[in-house]
Coordinates of C-alpha atoms and ligand atoms in Angstrom, one line a residue:
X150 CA -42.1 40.7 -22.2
X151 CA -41.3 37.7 -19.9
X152 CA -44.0 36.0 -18.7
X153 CA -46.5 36.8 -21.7
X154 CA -47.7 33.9 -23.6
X155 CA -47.0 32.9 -27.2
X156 CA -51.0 32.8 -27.9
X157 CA -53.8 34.6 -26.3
X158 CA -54.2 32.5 -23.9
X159 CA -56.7 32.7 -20.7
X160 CA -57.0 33.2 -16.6
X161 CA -60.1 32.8 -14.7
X162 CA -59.7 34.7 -11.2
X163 CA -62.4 34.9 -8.7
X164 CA -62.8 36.4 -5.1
X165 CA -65.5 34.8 -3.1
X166 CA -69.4 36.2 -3.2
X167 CA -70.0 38.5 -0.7
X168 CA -72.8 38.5 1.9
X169 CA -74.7 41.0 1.6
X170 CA -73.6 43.4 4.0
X171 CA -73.6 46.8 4.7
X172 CA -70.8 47.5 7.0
X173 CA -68.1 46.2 4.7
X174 CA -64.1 46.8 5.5
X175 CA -60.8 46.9 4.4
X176 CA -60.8 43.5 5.3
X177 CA -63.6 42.5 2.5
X178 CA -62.0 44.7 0.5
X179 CA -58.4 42.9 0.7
X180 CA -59.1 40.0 -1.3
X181 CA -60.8 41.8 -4.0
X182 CA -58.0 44.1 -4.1
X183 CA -55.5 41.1 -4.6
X184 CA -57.6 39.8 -6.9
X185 CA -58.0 43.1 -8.9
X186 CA -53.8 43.0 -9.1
X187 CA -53.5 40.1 -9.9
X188 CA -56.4 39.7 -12.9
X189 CA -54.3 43.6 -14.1
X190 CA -51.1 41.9 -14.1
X191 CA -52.0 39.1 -16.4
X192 CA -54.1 41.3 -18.6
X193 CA -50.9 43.5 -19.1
X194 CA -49.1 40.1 -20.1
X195 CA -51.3 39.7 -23.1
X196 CA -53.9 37.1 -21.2
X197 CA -57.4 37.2 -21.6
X198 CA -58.7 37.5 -18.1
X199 CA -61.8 36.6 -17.0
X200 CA -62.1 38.3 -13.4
X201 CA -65.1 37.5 -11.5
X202 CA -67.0 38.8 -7.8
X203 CA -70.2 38.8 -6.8
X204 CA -72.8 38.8 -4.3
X205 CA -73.6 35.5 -1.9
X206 CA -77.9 36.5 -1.5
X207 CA -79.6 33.2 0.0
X208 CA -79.9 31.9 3.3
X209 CA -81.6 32.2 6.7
X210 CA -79.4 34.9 8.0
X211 CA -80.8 37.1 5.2
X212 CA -84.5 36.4 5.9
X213 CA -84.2 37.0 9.5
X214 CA -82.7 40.3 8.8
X215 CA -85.2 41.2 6.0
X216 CA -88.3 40.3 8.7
X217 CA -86.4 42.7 11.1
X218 CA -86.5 45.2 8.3
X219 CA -90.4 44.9 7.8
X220 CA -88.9 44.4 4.4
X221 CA -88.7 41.0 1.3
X222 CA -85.2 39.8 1.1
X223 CA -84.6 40.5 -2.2
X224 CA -85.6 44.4 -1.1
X225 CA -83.1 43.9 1.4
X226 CA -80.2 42.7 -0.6
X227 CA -80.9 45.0 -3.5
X228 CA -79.6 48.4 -2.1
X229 CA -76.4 46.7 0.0
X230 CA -75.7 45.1 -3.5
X231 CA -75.5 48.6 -4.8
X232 CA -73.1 49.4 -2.2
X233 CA -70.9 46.4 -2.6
X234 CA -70.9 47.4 -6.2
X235 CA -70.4 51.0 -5.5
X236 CA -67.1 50.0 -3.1
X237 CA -66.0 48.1 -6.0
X238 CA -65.9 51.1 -7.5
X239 CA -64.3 53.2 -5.4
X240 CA -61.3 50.7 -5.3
X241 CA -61.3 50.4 -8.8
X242 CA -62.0 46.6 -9.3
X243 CA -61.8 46.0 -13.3
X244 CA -64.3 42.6 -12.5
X245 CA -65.6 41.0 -15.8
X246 CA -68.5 40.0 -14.2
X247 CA -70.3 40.1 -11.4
X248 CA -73.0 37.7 -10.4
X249 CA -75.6 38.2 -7.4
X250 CA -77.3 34.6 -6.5
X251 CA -80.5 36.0 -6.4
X252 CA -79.9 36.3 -10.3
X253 CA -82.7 33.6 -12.2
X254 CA -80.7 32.8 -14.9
X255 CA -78.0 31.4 -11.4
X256 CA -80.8 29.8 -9.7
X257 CA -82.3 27.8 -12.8
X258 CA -78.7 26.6 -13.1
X259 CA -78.4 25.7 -9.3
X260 CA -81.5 23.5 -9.5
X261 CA -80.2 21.7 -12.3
X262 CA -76.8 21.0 -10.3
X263 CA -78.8 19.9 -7.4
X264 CA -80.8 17.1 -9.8
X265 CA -77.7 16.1 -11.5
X266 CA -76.2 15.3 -8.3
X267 CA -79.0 13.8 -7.0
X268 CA -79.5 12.1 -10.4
X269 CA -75.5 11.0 -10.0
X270 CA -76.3 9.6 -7.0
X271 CA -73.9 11.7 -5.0
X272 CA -77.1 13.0 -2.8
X273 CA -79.5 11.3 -0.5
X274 CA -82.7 12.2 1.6
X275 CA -82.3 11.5 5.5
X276 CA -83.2 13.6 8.7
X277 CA -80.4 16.3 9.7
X278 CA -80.1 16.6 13.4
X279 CA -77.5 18.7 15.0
X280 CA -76.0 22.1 15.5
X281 CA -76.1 25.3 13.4
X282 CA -74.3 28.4 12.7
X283 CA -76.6 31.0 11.3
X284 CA -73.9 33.5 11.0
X285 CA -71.8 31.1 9.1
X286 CA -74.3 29.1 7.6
X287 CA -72.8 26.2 8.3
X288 CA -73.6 23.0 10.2
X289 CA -71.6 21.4 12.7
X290 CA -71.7 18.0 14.7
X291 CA -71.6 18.1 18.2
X292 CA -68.1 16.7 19.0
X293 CA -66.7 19.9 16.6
X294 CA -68.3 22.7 19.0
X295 CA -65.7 24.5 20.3
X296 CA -66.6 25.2 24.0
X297 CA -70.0 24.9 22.5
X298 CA -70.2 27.3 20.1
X299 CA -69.2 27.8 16.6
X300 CA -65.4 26.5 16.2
X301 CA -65.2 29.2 13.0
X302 CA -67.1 32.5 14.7
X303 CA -67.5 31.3 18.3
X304 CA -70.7 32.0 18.7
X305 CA -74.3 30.5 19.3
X306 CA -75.7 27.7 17.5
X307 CA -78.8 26.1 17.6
X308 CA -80.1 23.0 17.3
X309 CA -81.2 21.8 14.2
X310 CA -83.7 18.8 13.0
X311 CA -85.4 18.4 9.7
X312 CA -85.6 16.2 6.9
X313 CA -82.7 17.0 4.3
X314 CA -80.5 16.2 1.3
X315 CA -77.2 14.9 2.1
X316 CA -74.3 14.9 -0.3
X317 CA -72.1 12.0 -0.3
X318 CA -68.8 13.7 1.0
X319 CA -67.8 10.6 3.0
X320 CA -67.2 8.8 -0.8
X321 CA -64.9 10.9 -1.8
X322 CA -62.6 11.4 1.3
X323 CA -60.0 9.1 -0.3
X324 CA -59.8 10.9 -3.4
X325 CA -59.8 14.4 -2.0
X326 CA -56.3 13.0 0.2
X327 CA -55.2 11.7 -2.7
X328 CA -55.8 14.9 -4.5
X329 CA -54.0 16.8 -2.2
X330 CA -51.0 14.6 -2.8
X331 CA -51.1 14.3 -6.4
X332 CA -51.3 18.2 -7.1
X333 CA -49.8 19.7 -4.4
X334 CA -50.3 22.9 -5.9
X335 CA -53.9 22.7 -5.7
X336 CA -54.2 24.4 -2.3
X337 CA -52.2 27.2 -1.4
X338 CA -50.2 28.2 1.0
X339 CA -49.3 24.7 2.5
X340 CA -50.6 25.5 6.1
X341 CA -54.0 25.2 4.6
X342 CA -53.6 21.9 3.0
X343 CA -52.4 20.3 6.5
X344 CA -55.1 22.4 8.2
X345 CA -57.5 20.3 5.8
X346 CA -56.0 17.1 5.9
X347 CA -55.7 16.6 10.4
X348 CA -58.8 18.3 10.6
X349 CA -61.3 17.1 8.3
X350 CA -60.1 14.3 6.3
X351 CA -57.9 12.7 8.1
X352 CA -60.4 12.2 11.3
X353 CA -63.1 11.3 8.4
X354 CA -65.6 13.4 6.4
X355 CA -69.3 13.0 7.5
X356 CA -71.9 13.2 4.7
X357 CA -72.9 17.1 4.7
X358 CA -77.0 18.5 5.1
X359 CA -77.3 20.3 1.6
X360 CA -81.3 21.2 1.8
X361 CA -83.2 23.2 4.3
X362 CA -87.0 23.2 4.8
X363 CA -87.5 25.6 8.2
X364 CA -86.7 28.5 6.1
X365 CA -87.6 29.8 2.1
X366 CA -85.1 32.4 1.3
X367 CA -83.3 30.2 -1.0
X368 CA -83.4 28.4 -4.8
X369 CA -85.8 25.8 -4.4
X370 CA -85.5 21.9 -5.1
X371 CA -87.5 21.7 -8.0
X372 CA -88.2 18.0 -7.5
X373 CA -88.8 18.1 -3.6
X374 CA -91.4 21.2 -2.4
X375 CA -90.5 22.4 0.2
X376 CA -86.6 21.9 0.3
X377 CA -84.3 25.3 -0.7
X378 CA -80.2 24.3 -1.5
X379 CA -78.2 25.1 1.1
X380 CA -76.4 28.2 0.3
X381 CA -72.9 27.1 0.2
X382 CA -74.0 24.5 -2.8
X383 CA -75.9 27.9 -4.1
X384 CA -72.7 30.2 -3.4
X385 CA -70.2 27.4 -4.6
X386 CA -72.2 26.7 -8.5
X387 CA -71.8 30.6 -8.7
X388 CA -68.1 30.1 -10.2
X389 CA -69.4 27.9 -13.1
X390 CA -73.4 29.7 -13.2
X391 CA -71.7 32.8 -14.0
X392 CA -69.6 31.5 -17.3
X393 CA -73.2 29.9 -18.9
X394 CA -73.2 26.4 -17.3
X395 CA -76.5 24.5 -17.4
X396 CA -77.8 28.4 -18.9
X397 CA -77.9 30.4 -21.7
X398 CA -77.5 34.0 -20.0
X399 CA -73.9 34.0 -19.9
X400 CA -71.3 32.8 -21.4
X401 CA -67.7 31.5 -21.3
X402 CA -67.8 28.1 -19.8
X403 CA -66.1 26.8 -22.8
X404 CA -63.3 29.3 -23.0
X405 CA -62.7 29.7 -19.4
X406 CA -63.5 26.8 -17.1
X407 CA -61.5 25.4 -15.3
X408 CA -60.5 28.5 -13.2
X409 CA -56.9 29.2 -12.6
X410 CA -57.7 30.2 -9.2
X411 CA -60.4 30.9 -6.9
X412 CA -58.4 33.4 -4.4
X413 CA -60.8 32.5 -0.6
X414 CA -60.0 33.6 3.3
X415 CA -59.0 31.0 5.2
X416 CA -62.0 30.2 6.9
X417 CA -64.2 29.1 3.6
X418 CA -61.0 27.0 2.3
X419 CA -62.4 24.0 3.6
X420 CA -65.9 24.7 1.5
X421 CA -63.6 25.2 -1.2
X422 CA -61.0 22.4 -0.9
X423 CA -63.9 20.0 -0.1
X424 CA -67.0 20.6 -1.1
X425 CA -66.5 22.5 -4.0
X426 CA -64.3 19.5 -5.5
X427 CA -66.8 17.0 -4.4
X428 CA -69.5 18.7 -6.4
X429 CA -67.2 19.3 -9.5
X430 CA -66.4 15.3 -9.8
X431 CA -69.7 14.6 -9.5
X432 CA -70.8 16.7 -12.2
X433 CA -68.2 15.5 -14.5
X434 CA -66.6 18.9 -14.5
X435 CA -62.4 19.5 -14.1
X436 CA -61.6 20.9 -11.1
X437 CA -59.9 24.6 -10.7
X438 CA -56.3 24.7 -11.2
X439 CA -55.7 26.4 -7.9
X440 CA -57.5 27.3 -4.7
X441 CA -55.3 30.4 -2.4
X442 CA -56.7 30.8 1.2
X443 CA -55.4 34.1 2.5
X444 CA -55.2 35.3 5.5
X445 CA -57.2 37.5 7.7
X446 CA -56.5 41.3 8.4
X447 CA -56.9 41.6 12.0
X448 CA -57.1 44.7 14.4
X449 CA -55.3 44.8 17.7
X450 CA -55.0 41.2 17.0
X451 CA -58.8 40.3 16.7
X452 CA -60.2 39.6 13.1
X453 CA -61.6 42.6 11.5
X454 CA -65.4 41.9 11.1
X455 CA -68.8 43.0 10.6
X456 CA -69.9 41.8 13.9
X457 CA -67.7 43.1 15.9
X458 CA -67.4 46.4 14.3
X459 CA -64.0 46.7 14.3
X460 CA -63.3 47.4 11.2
X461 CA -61.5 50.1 9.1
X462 CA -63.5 52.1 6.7
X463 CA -62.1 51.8 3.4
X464 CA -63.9 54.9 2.1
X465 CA -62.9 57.4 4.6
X466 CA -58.8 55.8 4.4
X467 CA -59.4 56.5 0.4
X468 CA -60.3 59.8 0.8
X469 CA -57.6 59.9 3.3
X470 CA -54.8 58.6 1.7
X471 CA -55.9 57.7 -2.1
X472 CA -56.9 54.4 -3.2
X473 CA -54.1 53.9 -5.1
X474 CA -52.2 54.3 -1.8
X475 CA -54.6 51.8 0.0
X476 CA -54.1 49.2 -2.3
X477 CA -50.4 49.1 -2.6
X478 CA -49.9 48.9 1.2
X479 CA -52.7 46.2 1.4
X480 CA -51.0 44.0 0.0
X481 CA -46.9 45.2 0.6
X482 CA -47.7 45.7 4.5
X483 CA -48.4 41.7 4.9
X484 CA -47.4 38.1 3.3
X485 CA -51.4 37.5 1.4
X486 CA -51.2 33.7 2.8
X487 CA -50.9 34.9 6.5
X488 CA -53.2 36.9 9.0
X489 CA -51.7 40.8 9.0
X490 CA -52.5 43.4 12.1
X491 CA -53.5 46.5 10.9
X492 CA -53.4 50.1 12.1
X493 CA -53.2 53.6 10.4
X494 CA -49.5 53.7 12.1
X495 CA -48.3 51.1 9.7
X496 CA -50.2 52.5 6.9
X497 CA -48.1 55.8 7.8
X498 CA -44.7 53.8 7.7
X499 CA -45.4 52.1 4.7
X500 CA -46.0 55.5 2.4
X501 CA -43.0 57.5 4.1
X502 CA -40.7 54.3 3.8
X503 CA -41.4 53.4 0.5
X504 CA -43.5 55.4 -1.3
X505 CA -42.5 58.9 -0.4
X506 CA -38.6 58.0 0.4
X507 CA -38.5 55.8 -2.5
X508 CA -40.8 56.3 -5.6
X509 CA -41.4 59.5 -4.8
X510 CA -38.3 60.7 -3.9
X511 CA -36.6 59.2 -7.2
X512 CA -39.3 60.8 -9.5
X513 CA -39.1 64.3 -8.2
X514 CA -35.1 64.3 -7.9
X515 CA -34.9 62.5 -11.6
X516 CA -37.6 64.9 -13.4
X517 CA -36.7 68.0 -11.8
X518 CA -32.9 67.7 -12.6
X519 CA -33.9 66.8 -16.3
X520 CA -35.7 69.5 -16.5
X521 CA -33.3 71.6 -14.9
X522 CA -29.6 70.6 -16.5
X523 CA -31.6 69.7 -20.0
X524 CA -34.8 71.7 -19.8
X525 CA -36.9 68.6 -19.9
X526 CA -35.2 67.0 -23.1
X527 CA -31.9 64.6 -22.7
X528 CA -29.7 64.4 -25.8
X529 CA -29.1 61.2 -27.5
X530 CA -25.9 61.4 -27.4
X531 CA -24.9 59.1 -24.1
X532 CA -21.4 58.3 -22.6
X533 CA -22.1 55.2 -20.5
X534 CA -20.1 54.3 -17.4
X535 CA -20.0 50.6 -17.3
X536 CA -18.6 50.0 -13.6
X537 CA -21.7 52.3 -12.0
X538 CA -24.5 51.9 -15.0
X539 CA -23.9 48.3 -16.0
X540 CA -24.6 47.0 -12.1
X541 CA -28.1 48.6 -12.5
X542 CA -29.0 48.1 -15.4
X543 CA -28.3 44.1 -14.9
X544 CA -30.5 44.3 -11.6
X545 CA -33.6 45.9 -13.7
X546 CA -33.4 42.8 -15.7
X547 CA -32.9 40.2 -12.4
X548 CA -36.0 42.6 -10.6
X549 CA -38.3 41.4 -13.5
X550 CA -37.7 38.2 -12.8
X551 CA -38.2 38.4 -9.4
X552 CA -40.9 40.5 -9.7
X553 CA -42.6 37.8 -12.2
X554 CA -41.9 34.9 -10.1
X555 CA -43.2 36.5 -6.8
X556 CA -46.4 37.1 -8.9
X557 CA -46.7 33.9 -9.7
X558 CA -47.0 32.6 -6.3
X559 CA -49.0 35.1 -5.5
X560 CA -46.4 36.7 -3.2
X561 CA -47.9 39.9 -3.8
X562 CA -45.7 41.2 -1.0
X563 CA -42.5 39.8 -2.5
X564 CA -43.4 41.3 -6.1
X565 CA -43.7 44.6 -4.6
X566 CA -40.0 44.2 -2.4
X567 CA -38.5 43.6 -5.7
X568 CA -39.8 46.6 -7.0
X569 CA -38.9 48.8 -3.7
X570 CA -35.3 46.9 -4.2
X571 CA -34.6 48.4 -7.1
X572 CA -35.6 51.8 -6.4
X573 CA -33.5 51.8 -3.8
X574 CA -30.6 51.0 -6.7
X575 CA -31.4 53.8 -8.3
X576 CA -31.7 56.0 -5.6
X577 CA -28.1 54.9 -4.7
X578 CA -27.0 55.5 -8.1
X579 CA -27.7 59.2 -7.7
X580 CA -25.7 59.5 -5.2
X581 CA -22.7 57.6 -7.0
X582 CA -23.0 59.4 -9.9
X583 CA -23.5 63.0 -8.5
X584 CA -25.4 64.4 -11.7
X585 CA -24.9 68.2 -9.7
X586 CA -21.5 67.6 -10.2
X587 CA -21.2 66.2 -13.7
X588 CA -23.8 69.3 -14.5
X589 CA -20.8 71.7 -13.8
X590 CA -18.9 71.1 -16.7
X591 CA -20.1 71.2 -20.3
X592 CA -18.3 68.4 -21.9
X593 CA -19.8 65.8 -19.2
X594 CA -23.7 67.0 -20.6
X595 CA -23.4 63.0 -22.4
X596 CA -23.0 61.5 -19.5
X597 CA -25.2 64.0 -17.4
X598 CA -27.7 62.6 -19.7
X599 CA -27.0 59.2 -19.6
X600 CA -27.6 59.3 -16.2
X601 CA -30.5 60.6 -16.2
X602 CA -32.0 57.9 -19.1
X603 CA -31.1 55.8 -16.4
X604 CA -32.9 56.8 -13.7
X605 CA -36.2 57.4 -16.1
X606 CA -36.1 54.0 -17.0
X607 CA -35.8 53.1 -13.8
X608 CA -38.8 55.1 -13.0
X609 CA -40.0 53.5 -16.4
X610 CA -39.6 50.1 -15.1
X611 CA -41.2 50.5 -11.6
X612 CA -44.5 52.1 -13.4
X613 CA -44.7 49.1 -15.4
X614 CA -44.4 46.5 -12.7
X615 CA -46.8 49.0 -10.6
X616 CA -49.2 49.4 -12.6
X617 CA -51.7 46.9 -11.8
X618 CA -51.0 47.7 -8.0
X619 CA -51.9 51.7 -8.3
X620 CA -53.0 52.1 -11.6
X621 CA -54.0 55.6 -11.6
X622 CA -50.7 56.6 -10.2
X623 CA -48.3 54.5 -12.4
X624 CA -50.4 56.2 -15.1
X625 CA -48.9 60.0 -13.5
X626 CA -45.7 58.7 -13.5
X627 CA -45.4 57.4 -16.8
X628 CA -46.9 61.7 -18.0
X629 CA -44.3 63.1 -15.7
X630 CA -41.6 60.6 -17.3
X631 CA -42.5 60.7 -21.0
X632 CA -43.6 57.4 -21.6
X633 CA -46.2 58.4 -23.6
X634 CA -46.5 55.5 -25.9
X635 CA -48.1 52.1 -25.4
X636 CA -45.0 50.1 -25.6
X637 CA -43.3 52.4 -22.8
X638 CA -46.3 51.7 -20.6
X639 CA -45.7 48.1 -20.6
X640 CA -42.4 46.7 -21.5
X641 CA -40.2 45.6 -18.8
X642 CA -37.3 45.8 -21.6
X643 CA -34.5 48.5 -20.5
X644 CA -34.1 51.1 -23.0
X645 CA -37.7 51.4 -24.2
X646 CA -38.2 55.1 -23.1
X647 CA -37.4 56.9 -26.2
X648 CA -33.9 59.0 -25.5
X649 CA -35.5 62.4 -26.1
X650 CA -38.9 62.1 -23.9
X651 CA -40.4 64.8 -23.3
X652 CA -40.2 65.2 -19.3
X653 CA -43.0 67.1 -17.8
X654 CA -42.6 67.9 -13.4
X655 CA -46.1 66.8 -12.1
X656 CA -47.3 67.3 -8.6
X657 CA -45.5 65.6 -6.0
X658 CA -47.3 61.6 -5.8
X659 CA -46.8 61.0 -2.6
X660 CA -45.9 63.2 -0.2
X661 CA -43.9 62.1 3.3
X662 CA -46.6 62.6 6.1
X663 CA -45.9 63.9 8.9
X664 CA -46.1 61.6 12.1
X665 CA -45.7 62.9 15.8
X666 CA -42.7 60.8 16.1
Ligands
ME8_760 O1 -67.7 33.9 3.3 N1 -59.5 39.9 6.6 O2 -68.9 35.8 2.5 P1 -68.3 36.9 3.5 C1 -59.5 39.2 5.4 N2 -70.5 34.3 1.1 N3 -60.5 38.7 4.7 C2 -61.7 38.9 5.3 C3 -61.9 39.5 6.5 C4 -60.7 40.0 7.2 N4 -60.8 40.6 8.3 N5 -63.2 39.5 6.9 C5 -63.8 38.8 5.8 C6 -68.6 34.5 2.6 N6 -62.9 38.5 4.9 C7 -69.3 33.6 1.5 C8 -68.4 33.2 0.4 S1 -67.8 32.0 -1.9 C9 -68.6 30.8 -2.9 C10 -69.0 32.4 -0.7 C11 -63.2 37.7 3.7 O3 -68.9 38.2 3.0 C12 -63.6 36.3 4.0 O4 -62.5 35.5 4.4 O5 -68.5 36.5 4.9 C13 -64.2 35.8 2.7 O6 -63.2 35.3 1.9 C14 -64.7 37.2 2.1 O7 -64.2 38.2 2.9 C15 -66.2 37.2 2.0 O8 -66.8 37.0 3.3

């Protein structure tokens, strides 16, 4: 299998924590859904994946909500963890773990993060006054208002003054350019890394408030009363809390730190491309290999969100459509490093185009004709055709590698045009090869059924690479196909399926749906 390693070896994956929240939508769901993909894909490749979400549970938007509520925070957040779990669910994220901050053995750790720093002398106490974002949690200097509101969410802030914790981000500004430059792999796509560098760097990094006293809902100091960590230093030391650091709860610090990639939206990059290392270096701890900001799902061209409720319900497009469905065209309808406008209509075009007229079409024409000419068993006796199989079978080999490369980038969208590519191949070789008319005459029944091994394998192939896309339905197509055994659920090799499968017809995976047009 390409891409497999010679040992075990391992990949740490995260998405970000999720606010609690109970009006999530597909775009929430999008980077979890990459995430899920992409933590399957390297499991099939023999790595030991650590895959890990979670819940983001601190701060002062929560309290406010709970007072609203009449209820305690950590009543609040309980039952939308549930359904943030539940939706997890429902999309079929295989997460390893899943870590809520409002989780003691996480907050015990946080503290002890917080007095290291302090202790490191990367933190000192001073009086915070400026703006601040509730929604976003996040504090902003006058001169980067944007028309006076929130340059991320655009709207209100409020002026804030208190005594407060500042780490030292201004020391490190050097280091983080040269960081940039020296691993230029580190953040991903490259927009991001010039967004980072003219906007924040470049102009100069200010020290940033990290402690909060006008509010509780939070993991206290536990050398200053009164002071709670601000909940991006809480939300941040979740990717390092959850694998046993600084506690003995969980476990895997050892084994899987540093991450291969923490997978964030563009608009927390920055807390991850600055902050995040800042805190890291001062604890003494390697940074993550990789940090991908993708892009934002938008609607009519506004950003789906919570607050403007305009976003579509993943549950009701499930039942719709399948989740299977709803993942692959998540991630094949748009590049994952750019912002994507989505509608039902290109949901549509995306089955019928690819799905129904490609996948679908090639399984039900390949299993019903093998079940018809050879009544659902080929021989093994095969007469190739080099000038119409050879072609094909060279471009299963070259779609691997694409496929394989695109993953690596995380070109989710590229992975899965590789895949559609060669269906098309072998939807074309059909039609070259004409199996109705080799099926008239007897003494062609060895090539008739080399054909037909063909096409399977094809179908083989795309299962494979699809698997950790829609893995319930790569799962039918490998009963409908035969590939019954482990080995034909997972090699990308050509010529795994055994010759004489046993071919069952299956309903129809994905049907064309009918628009108006
Ligand atoms: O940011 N399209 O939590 P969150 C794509 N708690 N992605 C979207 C999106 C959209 N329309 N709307 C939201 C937080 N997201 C913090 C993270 S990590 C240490 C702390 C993405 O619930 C958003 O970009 O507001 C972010 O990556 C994720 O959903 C969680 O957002």
């Amino acid at each position: 299998m390409p891409n497999t390693p010679e040992k075990k070896e391992t990949f740490y994956i995260s998405t970000p924590i999720y606010y609690p929240s109970a009006s999530l939508h597909i775009g929430n769901t999008y980077c979890t859904v990459a995430a899920d993909v992409m933590a399957r894909y390297k499991r099939q490749r023999g790595y030991d994946v650590f895959f890990l979400t979670g819940t983001d549970e601190h701060g002062q938007k929560i309290e406010d909500i709970a007072k609203k509520e009449d209820v305690t925070p950590l009543e609040f957040v309980d039952g939308i963890v549930a359904g943030i779990r539940d939706l997890w669910s429902l999309m079929n994220i295989s997460y390893d773990r899943f870590i809520r901050t409002t989780d003691p053995a996480h907050m015990r750790s946080v503290q002890k993060i917080f007095r290291d720093l302090y202790d490191n002398g990367d933190l000192y106490k001073g009086v915070y006054k400026g703006k601040y974002c509730k929604p976003c949690e996040s504090f902003w200097t006058e001169t980067q208002l944007a028309d006076g509101k929130c340059p991320d969410c655009g709207r209100e802030v409020s002026d804030a003054e208190e005594e407060a914790y500042f780490l030292r981000l201004s020391k490190y500004q050097e280091r983080l350019i040269e960081l940039y430059e020296s691993v230029p792999d580190f953040l991903q796509p490259e927009s991001r890394k010039n967004e980072m560098l003219n906007n924040f760097l470049r102009p100069g990094l200010e020290d940033l408030c990290v402690s909060r006293t006008s509010f509780t809902w939070g993991i206290p100091v536990d050398f200053d009363e009164g002071h709670v960590v601000y909940v991006w230093i809480d939300a941040l030391s979740n990717y390092i809390t959850a694998l046993g650091y600084n506690n003995n709860i969980y476990d895997g610090f050892e084994k899987y730190w540093p991450a291969n990639v923490h997978f964030v939206g563009k608009e927390i990059v920055r807390f991850h491309a600055i902050i995040w290392p800042v805190m890291l270096w001062s604890l003494g701890l390697p940074l993550p290999e990789k940090i991908f900001g993708h892009g934002w799902l938008t609607f009519e061209g506004k950003k789906m969100s919570k607050s403007s409720g305009n976003g579509a319900d993943p549950y009701a497009l499930a039942e719709k459509y399948g989740v299977d469905v709803l993942r692959y065209v998540l991630l094949r309808a748009f590049p994952f490093g750019n912002d994507g406008d989505w509608s039902e209509k290109l949901l549509v075009s995306v089955i019928n185009s690819d799905l129904a007229n490609k996948l679908g079409n090639l399984l039900s024409r390949t299993v019903s004709m093998t079940e018809k000419y050879f009544n659902s068993r080929l021989l093994d006796d095969f007469t190739s055709d080099p000038s119409l199989d050879e072609p094909l079978i060279s471009a299963y080999a070259e779609t691997v590698r694409e496929f394989d490369a695109a993953m690596e980038r995380f070109d989710f969208q590229g992975a899965l045009e590789a895949v559609i590519a060669q269906l098309s191949r072998a939807n074309k070789y059909i039609d070259d090869t004409a199996p109705w008319i080799l099926a008239k005459e007897p003494s062609n029944r060895p090539r008739l059924s080399s054909v037909l091994y063909n096409l399977l394998e094809n179908l083989r192939l795309a299962a494979v690479l699809l698997t950790p896309f829609m893995p319930t339905a790569a799962k039918e197509i490998f009963a409908q196909i035969g590939a019954d055994s482990e080995e034909s659920q997972t090699s990308a090799v050509f010529g795994t399926l055994p010759a004489k499968a046993n071919v069952r017809r299956g309903e129809n995976l994905f049907p064309r749906i009918q628009t108006e047009e």
